[in-house]
PDB file of N, CA and C in Angstrom:
ATOM      1  N   UNK A   6       6.468   1.307 -16.958  1.00  0.00           N
ATOM      2  CA  UNK A   6       7.054   2.014 -15.736  1.00  0.00           C
ATOM      3  C   UNK A   6       7.553   0.763 -14.724  1.00  0.00           C
ATOM      4  N   UNK A   7       8.299   1.381 -13.798  1.00  0.00           N
ATOM      5  CA  UNK A   7       8.747   0.394 -12.734  1.00  0.00           C
ATOM      6  C   UNK A   7       7.730  -0.115 -11.882  1.00  0.00           C
ATOM      7  N   UNK A   8       7.989  -1.057 -11.139  1.00  0.00           N
ATOM      8  CA  UNK A   8       7.160  -1.662 -10.124  1.00  0.00           C
ATOM      9  C   UNK A   8       8.119  -1.974  -8.877  1.00  0.00           C
ATOM     10  N   UNK A   9       7.687  -1.485  -7.790  1.00  0.00           N
ATOM     11  CA  UNK A   9       8.186  -1.511  -6.347  1.00  0.00           C
ATOM     12  C   UNK A   9       7.483  -2.573  -5.657  1.00  0.00           C
ATOM     13  N   UNK A  10       8.271  -3.254  -4.635  1.00  0.00           N
ATOM     14  CA  UNK A  10       7.621  -4.086  -3.714  1.00  0.00           C
ATOM     15  C   UNK A  10       7.804  -3.871  -2.343  1.00  0.00           C
ATOM     16  N   UNK A  11       6.890  -3.897  -1.506  1.00  0.00           N
ATOM     17  CA  UNK A  11       6.986  -3.634  -0.227  1.00  0.00           C
ATOM     18  C   UNK A  11       6.221  -4.637   0.681  1.00  0.00           C
ATOM     19  N   UNK A  12       6.922  -5.331   1.624  1.00  0.00           N
ATOM     20  CA  UNK A  12       6.439  -6.224   2.573  1.00  0.00           C
ATOM     21  C   UNK A  12       6.185  -5.742   3.867  1.00  0.00           C
ATOM     22  N   UNK A  13       4.935  -5.349   4.125  1.00  0.00           N
ATOM     23  CA  UNK A  13       4.630  -4.464   5.484  1.00  0.00           C
ATOM     24  C   UNK A  13       3.982  -5.558   6.584  1.00  0.00           C
ATOM     25  N   UNK A  14       4.116  -6.901   6.118  1.00  0.00           N
ATOM     26  CA  UNK A  14       3.611  -7.818   7.198  1.00  0.00           C
ATOM     27  C   UNK A  14       4.259  -7.637   8.607  1.00  0.00           C
ATOM     28  N   UNK A  15       3.355  -7.632   9.739  1.00  0.00           N
ATOM     29  CA  UNK A  15       3.779  -7.493  10.962  1.00  0.00           C
ATOM     30  C   UNK A  15       3.713  -6.029  11.443  1.00  0.00           C
ATOM     31  N   UNK A  16       3.351  -5.134  10.579  1.00  0.00           N
ATOM     32  CA  UNK A  16       3.130  -3.858  11.049  1.00  0.00           C
ATOM     33  C   UNK A  16       1.732  -3.425  11.436  1.00  0.00           C
ATOM     34  N   UNK A  17       1.224  -2.670  12.244  1.00  0.00           N
ATOM     35  CA  UNK A  17       0.183  -2.394  12.547  1.00  0.00           C
ATOM     36  C   UNK A  17      -0.230  -0.912  12.363  1.00  0.00           C
ATOM     37  N   UNK A  18      -1.480  -0.481  12.134  1.00  0.00           N
ATOM     38  CA  UNK A  18      -1.836   0.928  11.914  1.00  0.00           C
ATOM     39  C   UNK A  18      -1.123   1.798  12.911  1.00  0.00           C
ATOM     40  N   UNK A  19      -0.614   2.781  12.567  1.00  0.00           N
ATOM     41  CA  UNK A  19      -0.617   3.429  11.133  1.00  0.00           C
ATOM     42  C   UNK A  19       0.666   3.192  10.262  1.00  0.00           C
ATOM     43  N   UNK A  20       1.410   2.309  10.903  1.00  0.00           N
ATOM     44  CA  UNK A  20       2.703   2.022  10.126  1.00  0.00           C
ATOM     45  C   UNK A  20       2.731   1.615   8.855  1.00  0.00           C
ATOM     46  N   UNK A  21       1.740   0.638   8.248  1.00  0.00           N
ATOM     47  CA  UNK A  21       1.845   0.509   6.835  1.00  0.00           C
ATOM     48  C   UNK A  21       1.635   1.579   5.917  1.00  0.00           C
ATOM     49  N   UNK A  22       0.601   2.555   6.348  1.00  0.00           N
ATOM     50  CA  UNK A  22       0.461   3.648   5.416  1.00  0.00           C
ATOM     51  C   UNK A  22       1.524   4.650   5.548  1.00  0.00           C
ATOM     52  N   UNK A  23       2.100   4.776   6.824  1.00  0.00           N
ATOM     53  CA  UNK A  23       3.270   5.700   6.950  1.00  0.00           C
ATOM     54  C   UNK A  23       4.385   5.300   6.098  1.00  0.00           C
ATOM     55  N   UNK A  24       4.675   3.971   6.095  1.00  0.00           N
ATOM     56  CA  UNK A  24       5.741   3.518   5.223  1.00  0.00           C
ATOM     57  C   UNK A  24       5.469   3.778   3.731  1.00  0.00           C
ATOM     58  N   UNK A  25       4.338   3.228   3.299  1.00  0.00           N
ATOM     59  CA  UNK A  25       3.939   3.556   1.784  1.00  0.00           C
ATOM     60  C   UNK A  25       4.081   4.818   1.514  1.00  0.00           C
ATOM     61  N   UNK A  26       3.612   5.959   2.250  1.00  0.00           N
ATOM     62  CA  UNK A  26       3.709   7.366   2.194  1.00  0.00           C
ATOM     63  C   UNK A  26       5.229   7.776   1.844  1.00  0.00           C
ATOM     64  N   UNK A  27       6.072   7.288   2.812  1.00  0.00           N
ATOM     65  CA  UNK A  27       7.433   7.656   2.718  1.00  0.00           C
ATOM     66  C   UNK A  27       8.124   7.252   1.376  1.00  0.00           C
ATOM     67  N   UNK A  28       7.709   5.902   1.034  1.00  0.00           N
ATOM     68  CA  UNK A  28       8.405   5.404  -0.143  1.00  0.00           C
ATOM     69  C   UNK A  28       7.727   6.094  -1.353  1.00  0.00           C
ATOM     70  N   UNK A  29       6.608   6.541  -1.438  1.00  0.00           N
ATOM     71  CA  UNK A  29       5.949   7.177  -2.739  1.00  0.00           C
ATOM     72  C   UNK A  29       6.642   8.540  -2.958  1.00  0.00           C
ATOM     73  N   UNK A  30       7.083   9.200  -2.001  1.00  0.00           N
ATOM     74  CA  UNK A  30       7.605  10.674  -2.046  1.00  0.00           C
ATOM     75  C   UNK A  30       8.853  10.572  -2.751  1.00  0.00           C
ATOM     76  N   UNK A  31       9.599   9.228  -2.888  1.00  0.00           N
ATOM     77  CA  UNK A  31      10.823   9.092  -3.507  1.00  0.00           C
ATOM     78  C   UNK A  31      10.762   8.425  -4.875  1.00  0.00           C
ATOM     79  N   UNK A  32       9.551   8.132  -5.272  1.00  0.00           N
ATOM     80  CA  UNK A  32       9.334   7.548  -6.598  1.00  0.00           C
ATOM     81  C   UNK A  32       8.756   8.437  -7.666  1.00  0.00           C
ATOM     82  N   UNK A  33       9.060   8.215  -9.024  1.00  0.00           N
ATOM     83  CA  UNK A  33       8.249   8.996 -10.254  1.00  0.00           C
ATOM     84  C   UNK A  33       6.952   8.768 -10.255  1.00  0.00           C
ATOM     85  N   UNK A  34       6.156   9.674 -10.718  1.00  0.00           N
ATOM     86  CA  UNK A  34       4.776   9.332 -10.928  1.00  0.00           C
ATOM     87  C   UNK A  34       4.593   8.288 -12.106  1.00  0.00           C
ATOM     88  N   UNK A  35       3.629   7.413 -11.832  1.00  0.00           N
ATOM     89  CA  UNK A  35       3.361   6.366 -12.916  1.00  0.00           C
ATOM     90  C   UNK A  35       4.063   5.129 -12.211  1.00  0.00           C
ATOM     91  N   UNK A  36       4.688   4.997 -11.257  1.00  0.00           N
ATOM     92  CA  UNK A  36       5.429   3.728 -10.795  1.00  0.00           C
ATOM     93  C   UNK A  36       4.244   2.919 -10.056  1.00  0.00           C
ATOM     94  N   UNK A  37       4.355   1.754 -10.005  1.00  0.00           N
ATOM     95  CA  UNK A  37       3.322   0.896  -9.346  1.00  0.00           C
ATOM     96  C   UNK A  37       4.029   0.245  -8.146  1.00  0.00           C
ATOM     97  N   UNK A  38       3.426   0.217  -7.082  1.00  0.00           N
ATOM     98  CA  UNK A  38       3.836  -0.450  -5.899  1.00  0.00           C
ATOM     99  C   UNK A  38       2.934  -1.638  -5.437  1.00  0.00           C
ATOM    100  N   UNK A  39       3.520  -2.781  -5.237  1.00  0.00           N
ATOM    101  CA  UNK A  39       2.946  -3.982  -4.878  1.00  0.00           C
ATOM    102  C   UNK A  39       3.153  -4.080  -3.301  1.00  0.00           C
ATOM    103  N   UNK A  40       2.167  -4.293  -2.379  1.00  0.00           N
ATOM    104  CA  UNK A  40       2.142  -4.241  -1.111  1.00  0.00           C
ATOM    105  C   UNK A  40       1.595  -5.429  -0.425  1.00  0.00           C
ATOM    106  N   UNK A  41       2.305  -6.052   0.369  1.00  0.00           N
ATOM    107  CA  UNK A  41       1.619  -7.189   1.141  1.00  0.00           C
ATOM    108  C   UNK A  41       1.593  -6.585   2.684  1.00  0.00           C
ATOM    109  N   UNK A  42       0.411  -6.783   3.245  1.00  0.00           N
ATOM    110  CA  UNK A  42       0.257  -6.330   4.774  1.00  0.00           C
ATOM    111  C   UNK A  42      -0.761  -7.179   5.387  1.00  0.00           C
ATOM    112  N   UNK A  43      -0.695  -7.319   6.766  1.00  0.00           N
ATOM    113  CA  UNK A  43      -1.719  -8.152   7.467  1.00  0.00           C
ATOM    114  C   UNK A  43      -2.201  -7.353   8.527  1.00  0.00           C
ATOM    115  N   UNK A  44      -2.211  -6.066   8.487  1.00  0.00           N
ATOM    116  CA  UNK A  44      -2.911  -5.108   9.501  1.00  0.00           C
ATOM    117  C   UNK A  44      -4.334  -5.331   9.185  1.00  0.00           C
ATOM    118  N   UNK A  45      -5.214  -5.366  10.245  1.00  0.00           N
ATOM    119  CA  UNK A  45      -6.668  -5.494  10.037  1.00  0.00           C
ATOM    120  C   UNK A  45      -7.295  -4.297   9.464  1.00  0.00           C
ATOM    121  N   UNK A  46      -6.798  -3.078   9.616  1.00  0.00           N
ATOM    122  CA  UNK A  46      -7.388  -2.065   9.032  1.00  0.00           C
ATOM    123  C   UNK A  46      -6.759  -1.548   7.677  1.00  0.00           C
ATOM    124  N   UNK A  47      -5.916  -2.276   7.093  1.00  0.00           N
ATOM    125  CA  UNK A  47      -5.110  -1.979   6.046  1.00  0.00           C
ATOM    126  C   UNK A  47      -6.015  -1.513   4.851  1.00  0.00           C
ATOM    127  N   UNK A  48      -7.042  -2.125   4.292  1.00  0.00           N
ATOM    128  CA  UNK A  48      -7.733  -1.749   3.175  1.00  0.00           C
ATOM    129  C   UNK A  48      -8.560  -0.467   3.491  1.00  0.00           C
ATOM    130  N   UNK A  49      -9.058  -0.372   4.645  1.00  0.00           N
ATOM    131  CA  UNK A  49      -9.727   1.036   4.951  1.00  0.00           C
ATOM    132  C   UNK A  49      -8.732   2.145   4.986  1.00  0.00           C
ATOM    133  N   UNK A  50      -7.616   1.902   5.632  1.00  0.00           N
ATOM    134  CA  UNK A  50      -6.563   2.858   5.751  1.00  0.00           C
ATOM    135  C   UNK A  50      -5.987   3.390   4.422  1.00  0.00           C
ATOM    136  N   UNK A  51      -5.798   2.250   3.539  1.00  0.00           N
ATOM    137  CA  UNK A  51      -5.411   2.636   2.122  1.00  0.00           C
ATOM    138  C   UNK A  51      -6.258   3.347   1.357  1.00  0.00           C
ATOM    139  N   UNK A  52      -7.520   3.123   1.464  1.00  0.00           N
ATOM    140  CA  UNK A  52      -8.488   3.758   0.641  1.00  0.00           C
ATOM    141  C   UNK A  52      -8.564   5.296   1.051  1.00  0.00           C
ATOM    142  N   UNK A  53      -8.535   5.630   2.398  1.00  0.00           N
ATOM    143  CA  UNK A  53      -8.388   6.896   2.803  1.00  0.00           C
ATOM    144  C   UNK A  53      -7.162   7.668   2.414  1.00  0.00           C
ATOM    145  N   UNK A  54      -6.026   6.971   2.613  1.00  0.00           N
ATOM    146  CA  UNK A  54      -4.854   7.500   2.174  1.00  0.00           C
ATOM    147  C   UNK A  54      -4.844   7.967   0.549  1.00  0.00           C
ATOM    148  N   UNK A  55      -5.387   6.870  -0.088  1.00  0.00           N
ATOM    149  CA  UNK A  55      -5.365   7.222  -1.657  1.00  0.00           C
ATOM    150  C   UNK A  55      -6.152   8.332  -1.991  1.00  0.00           C
ATOM    151  N   UNK A  56      -7.435   8.436  -1.446  1.00  0.00           N
ATOM    152  CA  UNK A  56      -8.311   9.541  -1.716  1.00  0.00           C
ATOM    153  C   UNK A  56      -7.552  10.910  -1.250  1.00  0.00           C
ATOM    154  N   UNK A  57      -7.023  10.934  -0.322  1.00  0.00           N
ATOM    155  CA  UNK A  57      -6.546  12.177   0.209  1.00  0.00           C
ATOM    156  C   UNK A  57      -5.120  12.637  -0.663  1.00  0.00           C
ATOM    157  N   UNK A  58      -4.403  11.508  -1.065  1.00  0.00           N
ATOM    158  CA  UNK A  58      -3.263  11.845  -1.756  1.00  0.00           C
ATOM    159  C   UNK A  58      -3.336  11.780  -3.382  1.00  0.00           C
ATOM    160  N   UNK A  59      -4.461  11.403  -3.901  1.00  0.00           N
ATOM    161  CA  UNK A  59      -4.662  11.387  -5.305  1.00  0.00           C
ATOM    162  C   UNK A  59      -3.963  10.103  -5.884  1.00  0.00           C
ATOM    163  N   UNK A  60      -3.719   9.088  -5.201  1.00  0.00           N
ATOM    164  CA  UNK A  60      -3.071   7.836  -5.727  1.00  0.00           C
ATOM    165  C   UNK A  60      -4.289   6.851  -6.153  1.00  0.00           C
ATOM    166  N   UNK A  61      -4.015   5.892  -7.030  1.00  0.00           N
ATOM    167  CA  UNK A  61      -4.856   4.948  -7.379  1.00  0.00           C
ATOM    168  C   UNK A  61      -4.570   3.618  -7.031  1.00  0.00           C
ATOM    169  N   UNK A  62      -5.627   3.056  -6.458  1.00  0.00           N
ATOM    170  CA  UNK A  62      -5.572   1.705  -5.972  1.00  0.00           C
ATOM    171  C   UNK A  62      -6.023   0.819  -7.244  1.00  0.00           C
ATOM    172  N   UNK A  63      -5.139   0.032  -7.607  1.00  0.00           N
ATOM    173  CA  UNK A  63      -5.325  -0.825  -9.002  1.00  0.00           C
ATOM    174  C   UNK A  63      -6.080  -2.140  -8.361  1.00  0.00           C
ATOM    175  N   UNK A  64      -5.719  -2.610  -7.183  1.00  0.00           N
ATOM    176  CA  UNK A  64      -6.220  -3.849  -6.611  1.00  0.00           C
ATOM    177  C   UNK A  64      -5.838  -3.853  -5.112  1.00  0.00           C
ATOM    178  N   UNK A  65      -6.821  -4.460  -4.461  1.00  0.00           N
ATOM    179  CA  UNK A  65      -6.655  -4.561  -2.940  1.00  0.00           C
ATOM    180  C   UNK A  65      -7.377  -5.890  -2.611  1.00  0.00           C
ATOM    181  N   UNK A  66      -6.686  -7.011  -2.521  1.00  0.00           N
ATOM    182  CA  UNK A  66      -7.457  -8.482  -2.236  1.00  0.00           C
ATOM    183  C   UNK A  66      -6.696  -8.985  -0.857  1.00  0.00           C
ATOM    184  N   UNK A  67      -7.708  -9.617  -0.161  1.00  0.00           N
ATOM    185  CA  UNK A  67      -7.460 -10.297   0.928  1.00  0.00           C
ATOM    186  C   UNK A  67      -7.404 -11.796   0.734  1.00  0.00           C
ATOM    187  N   UNK A  68      -6.213 -12.475   1.011  1.00  0.00           N
ATOM    188  CA  UNK A  68      -6.314 -13.980   0.949  1.00  0.00           C
ATOM    189  C   UNK A  68      -5.805 -14.415   2.213  1.00  0.00           C
ATOM    190  N   UNK A  69      -6.692 -15.089   3.081  1.00  0.00           N
ATOM    191  CA  UNK A  69      -6.446 -15.509   4.381  1.00  0.00           C
ATOM    192  C   UNK A  69      -6.308 -14.189   5.223  1.00  0.00           C
ATOM    193  N   UNK A  70      -5.223 -14.114   5.911  1.00  0.00           N
ATOM    194  CA  UNK A  70      -5.072 -12.841   6.708  1.00  0.00           C
ATOM    195  C   UNK A  70      -4.187 -11.745   6.037  1.00  0.00           C
ATOM    196  N   UNK A  71      -3.805 -11.920   4.747  1.00  0.00           N
ATOM    197  CA  UNK A  71      -2.735 -11.187   3.960  1.00  0.00           C
ATOM    198  C   UNK A  71      -3.446 -10.252   2.985  1.00  0.00           C
ATOM    199  N   UNK A  72      -3.297  -9.076   3.067  1.00  0.00           N
ATOM    200  CA  UNK A  72      -3.817  -7.968   1.938  1.00  0.00           C
ATOM    201  C   UNK A  72      -2.738  -7.897   0.895  1.00  0.00           C
ATOM    202  N   UNK A  73      -3.038  -7.970  -0.231  1.00  0.00           N
ATOM    203  CA  UNK A  73      -2.113  -7.758  -1.405  1.00  0.00           C
ATOM    204  C   UNK A  73      -2.788  -6.613  -2.098  1.00  0.00           C
ATOM    205  N   UNK A  74      -1.961  -5.546  -2.379  1.00  0.00           N
ATOM    206  CA  UNK A  74      -2.431  -4.259  -3.018  1.00  0.00           C
ATOM    207  C   UNK A  74      -1.619  -3.843  -4.025  1.00  0.00           C
ATOM    208  N   UNK A  75      -1.882  -3.274  -4.945  1.00  0.00           N
ATOM    209  CA  UNK A  75      -1.198  -2.575  -6.125  1.00  0.00           C
ATOM    210  C   UNK A  75      -1.636  -1.318  -6.142  1.00  0.00           C
ATOM    211  N   UNK A  76      -0.753  -0.213  -6.240  1.00  0.00           N
ATOM    212  CA  UNK A  76      -1.069   1.158  -5.968  1.00  0.00           C
ATOM    213  C   UNK A  76      -0.200   1.914  -7.273  1.00  0.00           C
ATOM    214  N   UNK A  77      -0.902   2.664  -7.952  1.00  0.00           N
ATOM    215  CA  UNK A  77      -0.160   3.440  -8.899  1.00  0.00           C
ATOM    216  C   UNK A  77      -0.044   4.931  -8.264  1.00  0.00           C
ATOM    217  N   UNK A  78       1.198   5.361  -8.437  1.00  0.00           N
ATOM    218  CA  UNK A  78       1.547   6.791  -7.761  1.00  0.00           C
ATOM    219  C   UNK A  78       1.603   7.798  -8.848  1.00  0.00           C
TER     220      UNK A  78
END
């Protein structure tokens, strides 16, 4: 399956999740999205969004102040 990348650094809540949501509505199921974000609440927001939308978080790791996540839609 395809893998998309999104660089959402510099955006603060709720913008990263809104941008992810807008992107996934245009992609086929099974696509993986790699996301970079530096929003302090990104991990919490991502978990809530994934639970509400049925998406799978494959990975969400913080290195320094950057979150790197992989999401399967």
